[in-house]
Coordinates of C-alpha atoms and ligand atoms in Angstrom, one line a residue:
M1 CA -60.7 127.4 63.2
N2 CA -63.3 127.5 60.6
T3 CA -65.5 124.6 59.3
I4 CA -63.0 123.6 56.6
A5 CA -60.2 123.4 59.1
W6 CA -62.3 121.2 61.3
I7 CA -63.2 118.9 58.4
V8 CA -59.6 118.5 57.3
L9 CA -58.3 118.0 60.8
L10 CA -61.0 115.5 61.8
T11 CA -60.6 113.5 58.6
L12 CA -56.8 113.3 59.1
L13 CA -57.3 112.0 62.6
M14 CA -60.1 109.7 61.7
D15 CA -58.1 108.2 58.9
F16 CA -55.2 107.6 61.2
G17 CA -57.5 106.2 64.0
L18 CA -59.3 103.8 61.7
H19 CA -56.1 102.4 60.3
W20 CA -54.7 102.0 63.8
L21 CA -57.8 100.2 65.0
A22 CA -57.7 97.9 61.9
D23 CA -54.0 97.2 62.7
R24 CA -54.8 96.3 66.3
L25 CA -57.6 93.9 65.3
N26 CA -55.3 92.4 62.7
L27 CA -52.5 91.7 65.1
N28 CA -54.9 90.2 67.6
A29 CA -56.6 88.0 65.0
W30 CA -53.4 86.0 64.5
P31 CA -54.3 82.4 65.2
A32 CA -52.1 80.0 67.2
S33 CA -51.6 77.7 64.2
P34 CA -51.7 78.2 60.4
P35 CA -54.7 77.1 58.3
E36 CA -54.7 73.3 57.6
E37 CA -53.8 73.9 53.9
F38 CA -50.5 75.4 55.0
E39 CA -49.5 73.0 57.8
S40 CA -47.2 70.9 55.6
L41 CA -45.6 74.1 54.2
L42 CA -44.9 76.0 57.3
D43 CA -42.9 74.7 60.2
P44 CA -43.6 76.4 63.6
G45 CA -40.4 78.5 63.1
S46 CA -41.5 80.0 59.8
Y47 CA -45.0 80.6 61.1
Q48 CA -43.6 82.5 64.0
R49 CA -41.4 84.5 61.6
S50 CA -44.5 85.5 59.6
K51 CA -46.0 86.8 62.8
D52 CA -42.9 88.7 63.8
Y53 CA -42.8 90.2 60.3
L54 CA -46.4 91.4 60.6
R55 CA -45.9 92.8 64.1
T56 CA -42.7 94.6 63.2
S57 CA -44.0 96.1 60.0
T58 CA -47.3 97.1 61.6
R59 CA -45.5 98.9 64.5
F60 CA -43.1 100.6 62.2
G61 CA -46.1 101.7 60.1
W62 CA -47.6 103.4 63.1
L63 CA -44.4 105.3 63.7
T64 CA -44.2 106.4 60.0
E65 CA -47.9 107.4 59.8
A66 CA -47.8 109.3 63.2
T67 CA -44.7 111.2 62.2
Q68 CA -46.2 112.2 58.9
L69 CA -49.5 113.3 60.5
A70 CA -47.6 115.2 63.2
A71 CA -45.5 117.0 60.6
V72 CA -48.6 118.1 58.6
V73 CA -50.4 119.3 61.7
I74 CA -47.4 121.1 63.2
F75 CA -46.6 122.8 59.8
W76 CA -50.2 123.9 59.4
F77 CA -50.8 125.3 63.0
A78 CA -47.3 126.9 63.2
G79 CA -48.3 129.0 60.2
G80 CA -46.0 127.1 57.8
F81 CA -48.1 127.8 54.7
P82 CA -48.1 131.6 55.0
I83 CA -44.4 131.7 55.9
L84 CA -43.5 129.6 52.8
D85 CA -45.8 131.7 50.7
A86 CA -44.2 135.0 51.8
W87 CA -40.8 133.4 51.0
V88 CA -41.7 132.3 47.5
R89 CA -43.3 135.6 46.7
S90 CA -40.2 137.5 47.8
F91 CA -38.1 136.4 44.9
S92 CA -40.5 136.1 42.0
R93 CA -43.6 138.1 41.0
E94 CA -44.4 135.5 38.4
P95 CA -47.1 133.3 40.0
I96 CA -46.2 130.2 37.9
V97 CA -42.6 130.4 39.1
S98 CA -43.7 131.0 42.7
G99 CA -46.1 128.1 42.4
L100 CA -43.5 125.7 41.1
V101 CA -41.2 126.6 44.0
F102 CA -44.0 126.5 46.6
V103 CA -45.1 123.0 45.5
G104 CA -41.6 121.8 44.9
V105 CA -40.5 122.8 48.5
L106 CA -43.5 121.0 50.0
L107 CA -43.0 117.8 48.0
G108 CA -39.2 117.9 48.6
A109 CA -39.8 118.3 52.3
R110 CA -42.2 115.3 52.3
S111 CA -39.6 113.2 50.5
I112 CA -36.8 114.2 52.9
L113 CA -39.1 113.4 55.9
A114 CA -39.9 110.0 54.4
L115 CA -36.3 109.1 53.6
P116 CA -35.1 107.8 57.0
F117 CA -38.3 105.7 57.3
S118 CA -37.6 104.2 53.9
I119 CA -34.0 103.5 54.8
Y120 CA -35.0 101.8 58.0
R121 CA -37.7 99.7 56.3
T122 CA -35.3 98.6 53.5
F123 CA -32.1 98.1 55.4
V124 CA -33.3 97.0 58.8
I125 CA -36.8 95.4 58.6
E126 CA -36.7 93.8 55.2
E127 CA -33.0 92.9 55.8
K128 CA -33.9 91.2 59.1
F129 CA -36.5 89.0 57.4
G130 CA -34.3 88.1 54.5
F131 CA -36.1 90.1 51.8
N132 CA -33.7 92.9 51.2
R133 CA -31.4 92.8 48.2
T134 CA -31.0 96.6 47.7
S135 CA -27.5 97.9 47.8
W136 CA -26.8 101.4 49.0
R137 CA -25.8 102.4 45.6
T138 CA -29.1 101.2 44.1
F139 CA -31.0 102.9 46.9
I140 CA -29.3 106.2 46.3
M141 CA -29.5 106.0 42.5
D142 CA -33.3 105.2 42.8
R143 CA -33.8 108.4 44.8
I144 CA -31.8 110.5 42.4
K145 CA -33.5 109.1 39.3
G146 CA -36.9 109.5 40.9
A147 CA -36.3 113.1 41.9
V148 CA -35.0 114.0 38.4
L149 CA -37.9 112.3 36.7
G150 CA -40.3 114.0 39.1
C151 CA -39.0 117.4 38.1
L152 CA -38.8 116.6 34.4
L153 CA -42.3 115.2 34.1
G154 CA -44.0 116.9 37.1
A155 CA -42.9 120.5 36.7
P156 CA -44.2 121.1 33.1
L157 CA -47.5 119.4 34.0
L158 CA -47.9 121.5 37.2
A159 CA -46.9 124.7 35.2
G160 CA -49.6 123.9 32.7
I161 CA -52.3 123.4 35.4
L162 CA -51.2 126.7 37.1
F163 CA -51.3 128.5 33.8
F164 CA -54.8 127.3 33.0
F165 CA -56.2 128.2 36.4
Q166 CA -54.5 131.6 36.1
M167 CA -55.7 132.4 32.6
A168 CA -58.5 130.2 31.4
G169 CA -61.4 131.2 33.6
P170 CA -64.3 128.9 34.1
F171 CA -63.0 126.2 31.7
A172 CA -59.6 125.9 33.4
W173 CA -60.6 122.6 35.0
L174 CA -61.5 121.1 31.6
Y175 CA -58.2 122.1 30.0
S176 CA -56.2 120.8 33.0
W177 CA -58.2 117.6 32.9
G178 CA -57.4 117.2 29.2
V179 CA -53.7 117.8 29.7
V180 CA -53.5 115.3 32.6
V181 CA -55.5 112.7 30.7
G182 CA -53.2 113.2 27.7
F183 CA -50.2 112.8 30.0
M184 CA -51.7 109.6 31.5
L185 CA -52.2 108.0 28.1
V186 CA -48.8 108.9 26.8
M187 CA -47.3 107.4 30.0
Q188 CA -48.9 104.1 29.2
Y189 CA -46.4 103.8 26.3
V190 CA -43.6 105.8 27.7
A191 CA -43.3 104.1 31.1
P192 CA -42.5 100.6 30.0
T193 CA -40.2 101.6 27.1
W194 CA -38.4 104.6 28.6
I195 CA -38.8 104.9 32.3
M196 CA -38.9 101.3 33.7
P197 CA -35.6 100.4 32.0
L198 CA -34.0 103.3 33.9
F199 CA -34.6 101.3 37.1
N200 CA -34.4 97.7 36.0
R201 CA -32.9 95.5 33.3
F202 CA -35.3 93.6 31.0
E203 CA -34.2 90.6 29.2
P204 CA -36.0 88.2 26.9
L205 CA -37.0 85.0 28.7
S206 CA -34.2 82.5 28.2
D207 CA -36.2 79.4 29.2
K208 CA -37.6 78.6 25.7
A209 CA -39.8 75.8 26.9
L210 CA -41.4 78.1 29.4
E211 CA -41.9 80.8 26.7
K212 CA -43.5 78.2 24.4
A213 CA -45.9 77.2 27.2
I214 CA -46.8 80.8 27.8
R215 CA -47.3 81.6 24.1
S216 CA -49.3 78.5 23.6
Y217 CA -51.6 79.5 26.5
A218 CA -51.8 83.1 25.2
G219 CA -52.7 81.8 21.7
A220 CA -55.4 79.6 23.2
I221 CA -57.2 82.6 24.8
D222 CA -56.5 84.8 21.8
F223 CA -54.1 87.1 23.6
S224 CA -51.7 88.8 21.3
L225 CA -48.4 88.9 23.0
Q226 CA -45.3 90.8 21.8
N227 CA -42.6 90.0 24.3
V228 CA -42.0 88.0 27.4
F229 CA -39.3 89.7 29.6
V230 CA -37.5 88.7 32.8
M231 CA -36.9 91.7 35.1
D232 CA -34.1 91.7 37.6
G233 CA -36.4 92.2 40.6
S234 CA -33.8 90.5 42.7
K235 CA -31.8 93.8 42.5
R236 CA -34.1 95.1 45.2
S237 CA -36.0 92.4 46.9
G238 CA -36.4 88.6 47.3
K239 CA -40.1 88.9 46.8
G240 CA -41.4 87.7 43.4
N241 CA -44.0 89.3 41.1
A242 CA -45.3 89.4 37.6
F243 CA -47.2 92.0 35.6
F244 CA -47.8 93.1 32.1
T245 CA -47.9 96.5 30.4
G246 CA -49.2 98.1 27.2
F247 CA -52.3 97.8 25.1
G248 CA -53.2 96.4 21.8
R249 CA -50.3 94.7 20.0
H250 CA -47.7 96.2 22.3
K251 CA -48.5 94.1 25.3
R252 CA -45.5 92.7 27.1
I253 CA -45.4 90.2 30.0
V254 CA -42.8 90.8 32.7
L255 CA -41.7 88.1 35.1
F256 CA -39.5 88.9 38.1
D257 CA -36.4 86.7 38.0
T258 CA -37.2 85.8 41.6
L259 CA -40.5 84.4 40.5
V260 CA -39.0 82.4 37.7
N261 CA -36.5 80.9 40.1
Q262 CA -39.1 79.9 42.7
H263 CA -41.9 78.4 40.6
D264 CA -42.2 75.6 38.1
R265 CA -43.5 76.0 34.6
D266 CA -47.1 75.1 35.4
E267 CA -47.2 77.5 38.3
L268 CA -45.8 80.3 36.2
V269 CA -48.3 79.7 33.4
A270 CA -51.1 79.7 36.0
I271 CA -49.8 83.0 37.4
L272 CA -49.6 84.6 34.0
A273 CA -53.1 83.2 33.1
H274 CA -54.3 85.3 36.0
E275 CA -52.5 88.4 34.7
M276 CA -53.8 87.9 31.2
G277 CA -57.3 87.4 32.8
H278 CA -57.1 91.0 34.0
Y279 CA -56.5 92.1 30.5
K280 CA -59.1 89.9 28.8
Q281 CA -61.8 91.0 31.3
R282 CA -60.9 94.6 30.6
H283 CA -59.9 95.4 34.2
I284 CA -56.9 97.4 33.0
I285 CA -58.8 99.6 30.6
M286 CA -61.6 100.0 33.2
G287 CA -59.1 101.1 35.8
L288 CA -57.6 103.6 33.4
M289 CA -61.1 105.0 32.6
M290 CA -62.0 105.2 36.3
S291 CA -58.9 107.2 37.1
I292 CA -59.7 109.5 34.1
V293 CA -63.2 110.1 35.5
Q294 CA -61.9 110.6 39.0
T295 CA -59.3 113.1 37.7
G296 CA -62.1 115.1 36.0
V297 CA -64.3 115.1 39.1
M298 CA -61.3 116.2 41.1
F299 CA -60.4 119.1 38.8
F300 CA -64.1 120.2 38.7
L301 CA -64.3 120.3 42.6
L302 CA -60.9 122.0 42.6
S303 CA -62.3 124.8 40.3
L304 CA -65.2 125.3 42.8
C305 CA -63.0 125.5 45.8
I306 CA -59.8 127.1 44.6
S307 CA -60.7 130.7 45.1
H308 CA -62.9 130.3 48.1
P309 CA -61.6 132.6 50.9
A310 CA -62.6 130.1 53.7
L311 CA -60.0 127.6 52.2
F312 CA -57.2 130.0 52.7
E313 CA -58.5 131.2 56.0
A314 CA -58.4 127.6 57.3
F315 CA -54.7 127.4 56.7
Y316 CA -54.0 131.0 57.9
M317 CA -53.1 132.3 54.5
P318 CA -53.8 136.0 54.1
Q319 CA -53.2 136.1 50.3
P320 CA -55.0 133.6 48.1
S321 CA -53.1 132.1 45.1
I322 CA -53.7 129.3 42.6
Y323 CA -50.7 127.3 43.6
A324 CA -51.5 127.4 47.4
G325 CA -55.1 126.6 46.6
L326 CA -54.0 123.5 44.8
I327 CA -52.1 122.2 47.8
L328 CA -54.8 123.2 50.3
F329 CA -57.4 121.6 48.1
G330 CA -55.3 118.4 48.3
L331 CA -55.8 118.4 52.0
L332 CA -59.5 119.2 51.7
Y333 CA -59.7 116.3 49.3
V334 CA -58.6 113.7 51.9
P335 CA -62.2 112.6 52.9
V336 CA -63.1 112.1 49.2
D337 CA -59.9 110.2 48.7
F338 CA -60.6 108.0 51.7
F339 CA -63.9 106.8 50.3
T340 CA -62.8 106.5 46.7
G341 CA -59.8 104.5 48.0
I342 CA -62.0 102.0 49.8
L343 CA -64.3 101.7 46.8
G344 CA -61.2 101.1 44.6
L345 CA -60.0 98.4 46.9
L346 CA -63.4 96.7 46.9
L347 CA -63.5 96.7 43.1
S348 CA -59.9 95.5 42.9
R349 CA -60.6 92.5 45.2
R350 CA -63.6 91.7 43.0
N351 CA -61.4 91.8 39.9
E352 CA -58.8 89.6 41.5
Y353 CA -61.5 86.9 42.0
A354 CA -62.6 87.3 38.5
A355 CA -59.1 87.0 37.1
D356 CA -58.6 83.9 39.2
R357 CA -61.8 82.4 37.8
F358 CA -60.7 83.2 34.3
A359 CA -57.2 81.7 34.9
V360 CA -58.6 78.4 36.3
K361 CA -61.3 78.1 33.6
T362 CA -59.1 78.7 30.6
N363 CA -55.9 77.1 31.9
G364 CA -57.7 74.2 33.5
N365 CA -54.9 73.8 36.1
G366 CA -56.4 74.9 39.4
D367 CA -53.9 72.8 41.4
A368 CA -50.9 74.5 39.9
F369 CA -52.4 77.9 40.6
V370 CA -53.2 77.0 44.2
R371 CA -49.6 75.7 44.6
A372 CA -48.3 79.0 43.2
L373 CA -50.5 81.1 45.6
K374 CA -49.3 79.0 48.5
K375 CA -45.7 79.3 47.6
L376 CA -45.9 83.0 47.2
S377 CA -47.6 83.4 50.6
V378 CA -45.0 81.3 52.3
H379 CA -42.1 83.1 50.6
H380 CA -43.5 86.5 51.4
L381 CA -44.3 85.7 55.0
S382 CA -47.9 86.7 54.2
N383 CA -50.6 87.0 56.8
L384 CA -52.8 84.0 56.2
S385 CA -55.6 85.1 58.5
P386 CA -56.0 88.8 58.3
H387 CA -58.9 90.5 60.1
P388 CA -61.8 91.3 57.8
F389 CA -61.8 95.0 58.8
Y390 CA -58.1 95.2 58.0
V391 CA -58.8 93.6 54.6
F392 CA -61.6 96.1 54.0
L393 CA -59.4 99.1 54.6
N394 CA -56.1 97.9 53.1
Y395 CA -56.2 94.8 50.8
S396 CA -56.1 95.2 47.1
H397 CA -56.2 91.3 46.8
P398 CA -58.5 89.0 48.7
P399 CA -56.7 87.0 51.5
V400 CA -55.0 84.0 50.1
M401 CA -57.2 81.5 51.9
N402 CA -60.3 83.0 50.4
R403 CA -58.8 82.8 46.9
I404 CA -57.8 79.2 47.4
Q405 CA -61.3 78.4 48.7
A406 CA -62.9 80.0 45.7
I407 CA -60.6 78.1 43.3
R408 CA -61.5 74.8 45.0
E409 CA -65.2 75.5 44.8
Q410 CA -64.8 76.3 41.1
T411 CA -62.9 73.1 40.3
A412 CA -64.9 70.9 42.6
Ligands
ZN1 ZN1 -54.3 90.2 39.9

């Protein structure tokens, strides 16, 4: 094993170990009774159910992660990469075709391996705790649509990247970056109008009084809003959510039907005030810029590593190729990904506080927002007292009690 092999292997193990440790701490941190704020909302039975939900999903997460890790390590050390490479080379001399097959087989294998876990999570765990609404038909159709879209969108993009790295010499990374950024920007418009409707139905909000309240709030903060839609989130899960898409004049707010059914008007406006806060404070555009910069850095590092013999040696590959380099670099990138991931979560939690502050300040209804947050936590069987290390590694939002506390301090 060379240095690269050691770095990749140790990072994979460290990543797994740290998450496992955080999970253990998180399970042990569960207090005997809920925070005072929640005492009236949670009877002992529901509180126990939240604990069971956390324990069941954590343990199942271990099984999922361990299987995935084992599959990668076994494939690697059993010489899977050179075997697959010899196979794809046997039927095409065209490196872009071989590359598409090579990457396609690996991604396909990963999806197939993930399938039983996803079935168990949806139809056993989520079912047991009363969240699942996904029918088998929806589940199967989702997988088929996802695979078709992945091929239609992913294959040309990958072919482009392979082509640039094959032909464009030292500037390949710049061209690839440009193409991927173009794709990301186009998707900002294509996803809400073309792709999301393939999976869900979007209907204009029928509650006109609610729409009026939303529009009047949006007007007050100078937020130009094209449409308010209700999405049939209940097609898959009982958990509620809200989001919005688009930029400029094309912004649209989407409320899950489950959310509309579970919250009153004031709570819904408070939730949307938070969502609009993300936009007004430029969190969305900053997020997009950051992923553009990250993509550029990644392609630059890729261009430095992709033809390095030690990279191929680490994975027992006698013949270097652009397409295999791409995948192997993906493994080498795990440590970078780990740290940028943590940084991203840190930033995300900061933005959530900022959006909360914006919502409370502009909407002036801190109580309705606190009510909405509590209701969401109770409905979702959320962990009300997660361990700080677990939050550090996993949470994109601050724990609900911290958010409530911050809102109370703001309105005090
Ligand atoms: Zn948010």
